[in-house]
Coordinates of C-alpha atoms in Angstrom, one line a residue:
X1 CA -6.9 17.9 10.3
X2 CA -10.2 18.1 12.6
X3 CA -8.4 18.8 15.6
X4 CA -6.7 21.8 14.0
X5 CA -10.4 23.1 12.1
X6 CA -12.1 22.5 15.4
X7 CA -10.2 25.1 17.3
X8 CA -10.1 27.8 14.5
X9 CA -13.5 27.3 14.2
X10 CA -14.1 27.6 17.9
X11 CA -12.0 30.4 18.0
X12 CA -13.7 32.2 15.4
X13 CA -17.5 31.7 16.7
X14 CA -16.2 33.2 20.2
X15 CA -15.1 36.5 18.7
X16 CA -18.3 36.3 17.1
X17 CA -17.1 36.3 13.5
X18 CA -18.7 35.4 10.7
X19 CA -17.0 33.6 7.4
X20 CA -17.7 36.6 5.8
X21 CA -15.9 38.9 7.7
X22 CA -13.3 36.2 7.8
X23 CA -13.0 36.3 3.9
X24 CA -13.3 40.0 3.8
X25 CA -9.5 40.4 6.0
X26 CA -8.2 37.8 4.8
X27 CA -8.8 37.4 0.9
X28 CA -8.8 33.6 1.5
X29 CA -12.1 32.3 -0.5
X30 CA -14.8 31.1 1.9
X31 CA -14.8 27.5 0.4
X32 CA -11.1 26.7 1.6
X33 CA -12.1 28.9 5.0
X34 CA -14.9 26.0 5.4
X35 CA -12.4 23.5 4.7
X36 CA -9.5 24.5 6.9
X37 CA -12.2 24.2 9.7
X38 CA -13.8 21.2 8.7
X39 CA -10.1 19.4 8.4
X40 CA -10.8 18.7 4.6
X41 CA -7.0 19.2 3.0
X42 CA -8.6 17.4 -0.2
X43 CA -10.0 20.7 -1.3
X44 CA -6.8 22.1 -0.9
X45 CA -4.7 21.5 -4.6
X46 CA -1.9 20.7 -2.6
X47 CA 0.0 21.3 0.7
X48 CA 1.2 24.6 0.3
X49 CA -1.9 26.2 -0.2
X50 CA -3.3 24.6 3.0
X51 CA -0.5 25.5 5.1
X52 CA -0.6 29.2 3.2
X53 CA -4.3 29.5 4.2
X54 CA -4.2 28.2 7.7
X55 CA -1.3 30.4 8.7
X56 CA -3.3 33.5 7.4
X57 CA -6.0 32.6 8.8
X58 CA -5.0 31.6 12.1
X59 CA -2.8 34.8 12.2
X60 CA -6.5 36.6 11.5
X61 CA -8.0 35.1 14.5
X62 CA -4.9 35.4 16.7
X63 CA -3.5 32.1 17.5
X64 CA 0.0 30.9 16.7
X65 CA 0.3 29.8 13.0
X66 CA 3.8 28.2 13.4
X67 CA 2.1 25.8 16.4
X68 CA -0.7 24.9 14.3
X69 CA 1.8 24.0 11.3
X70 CA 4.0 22.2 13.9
X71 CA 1.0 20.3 15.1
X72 CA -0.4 19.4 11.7
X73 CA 3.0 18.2 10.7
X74 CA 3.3 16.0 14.0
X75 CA 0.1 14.0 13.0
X76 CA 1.2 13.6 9.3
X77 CA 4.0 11.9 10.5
X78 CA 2.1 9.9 12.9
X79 CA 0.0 8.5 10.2
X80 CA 2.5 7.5 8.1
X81 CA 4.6 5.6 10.7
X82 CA 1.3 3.9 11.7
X83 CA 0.9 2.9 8.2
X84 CA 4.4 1.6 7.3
X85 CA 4.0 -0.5 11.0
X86 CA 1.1 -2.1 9.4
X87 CA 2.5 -2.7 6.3
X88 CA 5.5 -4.8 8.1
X89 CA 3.0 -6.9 10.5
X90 CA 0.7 -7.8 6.6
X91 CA 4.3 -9.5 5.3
X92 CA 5.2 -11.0 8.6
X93 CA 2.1 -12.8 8.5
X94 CA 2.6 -14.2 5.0
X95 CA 5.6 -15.6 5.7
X96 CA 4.7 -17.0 8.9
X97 CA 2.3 -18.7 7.0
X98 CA 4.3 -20.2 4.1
X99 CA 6.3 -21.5 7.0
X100 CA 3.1 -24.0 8.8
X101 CA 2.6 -25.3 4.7
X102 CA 5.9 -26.1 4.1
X103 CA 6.4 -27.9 7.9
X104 CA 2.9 -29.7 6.9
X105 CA 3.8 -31.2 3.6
X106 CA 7.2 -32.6 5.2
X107 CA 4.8 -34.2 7.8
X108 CA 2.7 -36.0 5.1
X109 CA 6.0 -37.1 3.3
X110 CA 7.6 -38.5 6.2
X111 CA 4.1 -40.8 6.7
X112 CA 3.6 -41.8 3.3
X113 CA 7.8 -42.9 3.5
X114 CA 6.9 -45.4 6.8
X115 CA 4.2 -46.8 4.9
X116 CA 6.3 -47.6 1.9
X117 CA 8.9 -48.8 3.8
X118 CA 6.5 -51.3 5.7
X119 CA 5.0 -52.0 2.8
X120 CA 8.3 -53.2 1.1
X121 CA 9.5 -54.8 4.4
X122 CA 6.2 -57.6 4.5
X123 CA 6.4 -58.0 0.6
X124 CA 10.4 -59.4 1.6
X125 CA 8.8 -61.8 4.1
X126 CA 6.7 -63.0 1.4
X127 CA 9.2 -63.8 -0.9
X128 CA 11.3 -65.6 2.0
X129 CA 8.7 -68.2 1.9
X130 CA 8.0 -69.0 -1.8
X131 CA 10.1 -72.2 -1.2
X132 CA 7.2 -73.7 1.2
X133 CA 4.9 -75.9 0.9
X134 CA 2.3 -74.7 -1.6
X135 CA -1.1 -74.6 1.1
X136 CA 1.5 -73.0 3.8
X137 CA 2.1 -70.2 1.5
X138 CA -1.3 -69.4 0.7
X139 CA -2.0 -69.1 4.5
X140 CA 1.0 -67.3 5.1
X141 CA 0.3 -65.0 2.5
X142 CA -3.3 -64.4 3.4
X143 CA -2.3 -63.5 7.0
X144 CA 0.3 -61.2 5.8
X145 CA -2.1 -59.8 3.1
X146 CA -4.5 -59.1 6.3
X147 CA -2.5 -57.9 8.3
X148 CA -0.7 -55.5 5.8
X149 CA -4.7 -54.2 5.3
X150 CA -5.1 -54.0 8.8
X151 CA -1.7 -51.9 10.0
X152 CA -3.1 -49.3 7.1
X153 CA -6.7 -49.1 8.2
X154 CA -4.7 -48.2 11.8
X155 CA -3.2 -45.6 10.7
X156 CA -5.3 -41.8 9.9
X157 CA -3.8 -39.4 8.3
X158 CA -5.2 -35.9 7.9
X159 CA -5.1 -34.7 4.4
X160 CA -2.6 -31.9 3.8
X161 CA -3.2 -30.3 0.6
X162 CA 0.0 -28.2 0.3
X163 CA -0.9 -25.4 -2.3
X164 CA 1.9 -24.4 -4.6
X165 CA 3.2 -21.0 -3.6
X166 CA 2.0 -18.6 -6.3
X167 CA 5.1 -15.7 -7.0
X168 CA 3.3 -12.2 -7.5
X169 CA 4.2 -10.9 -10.8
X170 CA 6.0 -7.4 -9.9
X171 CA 5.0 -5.3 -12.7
X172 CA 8.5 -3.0 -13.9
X173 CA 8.6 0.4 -13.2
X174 CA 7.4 3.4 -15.0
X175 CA 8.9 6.1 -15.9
X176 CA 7.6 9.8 -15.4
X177 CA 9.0 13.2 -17.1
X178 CA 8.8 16.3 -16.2
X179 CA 10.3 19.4 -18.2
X180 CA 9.6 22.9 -16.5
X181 CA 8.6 25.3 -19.3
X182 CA 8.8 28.2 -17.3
X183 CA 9.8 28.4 -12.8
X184 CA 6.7 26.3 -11.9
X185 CA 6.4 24.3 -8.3
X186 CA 5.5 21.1 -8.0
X187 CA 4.8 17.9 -5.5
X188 CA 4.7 14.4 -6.8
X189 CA 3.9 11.2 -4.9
X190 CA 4.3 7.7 -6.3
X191 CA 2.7 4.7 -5.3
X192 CA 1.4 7.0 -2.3
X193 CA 4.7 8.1 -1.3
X194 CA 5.9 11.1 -1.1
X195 CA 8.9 11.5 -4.2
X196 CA 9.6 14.9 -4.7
X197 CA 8.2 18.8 -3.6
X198 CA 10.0 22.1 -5.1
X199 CA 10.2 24.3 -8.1
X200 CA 11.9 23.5 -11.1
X201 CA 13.7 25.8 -13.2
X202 CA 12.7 26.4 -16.1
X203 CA 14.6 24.1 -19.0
X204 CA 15.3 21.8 -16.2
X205 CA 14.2 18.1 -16.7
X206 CA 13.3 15.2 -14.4
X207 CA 12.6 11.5 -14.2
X208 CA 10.9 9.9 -11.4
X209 CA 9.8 5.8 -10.9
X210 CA 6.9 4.4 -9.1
X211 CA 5.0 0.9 -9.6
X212 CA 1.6 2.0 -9.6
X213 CA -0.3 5.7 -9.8
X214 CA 1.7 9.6 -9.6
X215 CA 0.0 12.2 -8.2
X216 CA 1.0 15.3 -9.8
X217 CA 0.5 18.9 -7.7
X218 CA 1.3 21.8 -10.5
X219 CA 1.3 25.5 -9.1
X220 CA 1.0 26.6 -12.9
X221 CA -0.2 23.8 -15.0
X222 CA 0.9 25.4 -18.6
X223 CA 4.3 25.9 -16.7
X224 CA 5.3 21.9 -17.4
X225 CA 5.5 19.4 -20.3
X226 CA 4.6 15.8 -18.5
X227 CA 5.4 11.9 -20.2
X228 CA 4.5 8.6 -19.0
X229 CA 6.8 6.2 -20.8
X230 CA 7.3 8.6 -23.6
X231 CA 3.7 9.3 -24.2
X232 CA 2.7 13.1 -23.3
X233 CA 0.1 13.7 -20.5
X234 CA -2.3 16.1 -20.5
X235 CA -1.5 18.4 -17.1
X236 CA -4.0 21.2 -18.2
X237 CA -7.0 20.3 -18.8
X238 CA -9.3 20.8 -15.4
X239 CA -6.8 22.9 -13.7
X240 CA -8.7 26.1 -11.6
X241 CA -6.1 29.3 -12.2
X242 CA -3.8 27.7 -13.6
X243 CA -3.2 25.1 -10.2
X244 CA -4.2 21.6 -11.1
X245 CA -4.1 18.0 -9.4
X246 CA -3.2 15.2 -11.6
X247 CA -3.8 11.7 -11.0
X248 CA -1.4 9.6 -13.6
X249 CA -2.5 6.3 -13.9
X250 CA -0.6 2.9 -14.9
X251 CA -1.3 2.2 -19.0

């Protein structure tokens, strides 16, 4: 969080400390130092560690670490709510507007019915007077004719092109399983929610769902075996000490 790196770093540069001397006390590498002040939690292979580092390092500089925690997890929240309230305002808005195109093409269907029916009602007249004399008729049904013409000229419709409502296709879920080798922690988001954070036993065997993408946080990479629908995933390649972050794609 930049709030929460903008006042360690503060705090640091007024007790005239250098990242260095920082490192030195507290064995945290100067790389995630830089990051816990610059509010970067990407470098950070998952929360734990952050929250690890910034309490030992805030504990170095003396400021509170369980107020720095509490704040960070106060804005975590925050973002989330803010993005589920925008989520719910995107679908209310798609259905307000399925509404207007279904209220429009009843409009146009209630116009084109009063035409027909007019239509019909002069074409009766017509017939009425078949009996006439011959030269009658012919004026009579050139005046109808014309005047049938006329009443639709009159009359302007806007065009209403009432598109078909396409259903998304909802892909099915998929299925992901992981088998703890050995004790090993882990965090796993799905479809960028959070699903699960804790350490499995080892022999013990889970199975989570999600749409989309997992996100897979391994505190000991060789620690789990991973499958996406059956099919093995490779967890270890790319980890650093043994801690990786894995992005598991759809297939």
């Amino acid at each position: 969080m930049k709030e929460i790196g903008k006042l360690l770093k503060e705090k640091r540069e007024s007790e005239g400390l250098t990242l260095e001397q920082a490192h030195q006390a507290t064995r945290v590498q100067i790389k995630h130092l830089e990051a816990l002040e610059e509010g970067d939690e990407k470098v950070f292979s998952a929360e734990v560690y952050y929250k690890s580092f910034l309490k030992s390092y805030a504990k170095y500089l003396g400021l509170d670490p369980a107020e720095l925690i509490s704040g960070y997890d106060a804005r975590k929240a925050s973002k989330e709510q803010a993005a589920e309230k925008e989520e719910g305002i995107i679908r209310k808005t798609r259905s307000a507007v399925r509404t207007v195109s279904y209220k429009k093409a009843i409009v146009t269907i209630l116009i084109a019915a009063c035409l027909l029916a007019a239509f019909l009602y002069l074409n009766k007249n017509i017939s009425n007077i078949v009996s006439e004399d011959a030269s009658a008729v012919e004026h009579k049904h050139q005046v109808v004719k014309n005047e049938v013409q006329n009443n639709i000229q009159s009359v302007v419709i806007e065009e209403i092109v009432v598109q078909p409502e396409t259903k998304p296709v909802i892909p099915q879920k998929q299925n992901l399983l992981i088998r703890a080798v050995e004790n090993v922690w882990i965090r796993l988001d799905g479809d960028n929610k959070p699903l699960f954070q804790g350490t499995l036993l080892k022999d013990e065997e889970r199975t989570w769902q999600a749409y989309n993408d997992f996100v897979l946080r391994i505190g000991y990479a060789k620690g789990v075996k991973v499958f996406l629908d059956g099919k093995e995933v490779d967890v270890v390649s790319g980890s650093v000490q043994d801690v990786n972050t894995v992005t598991i794609k759809r297939q």
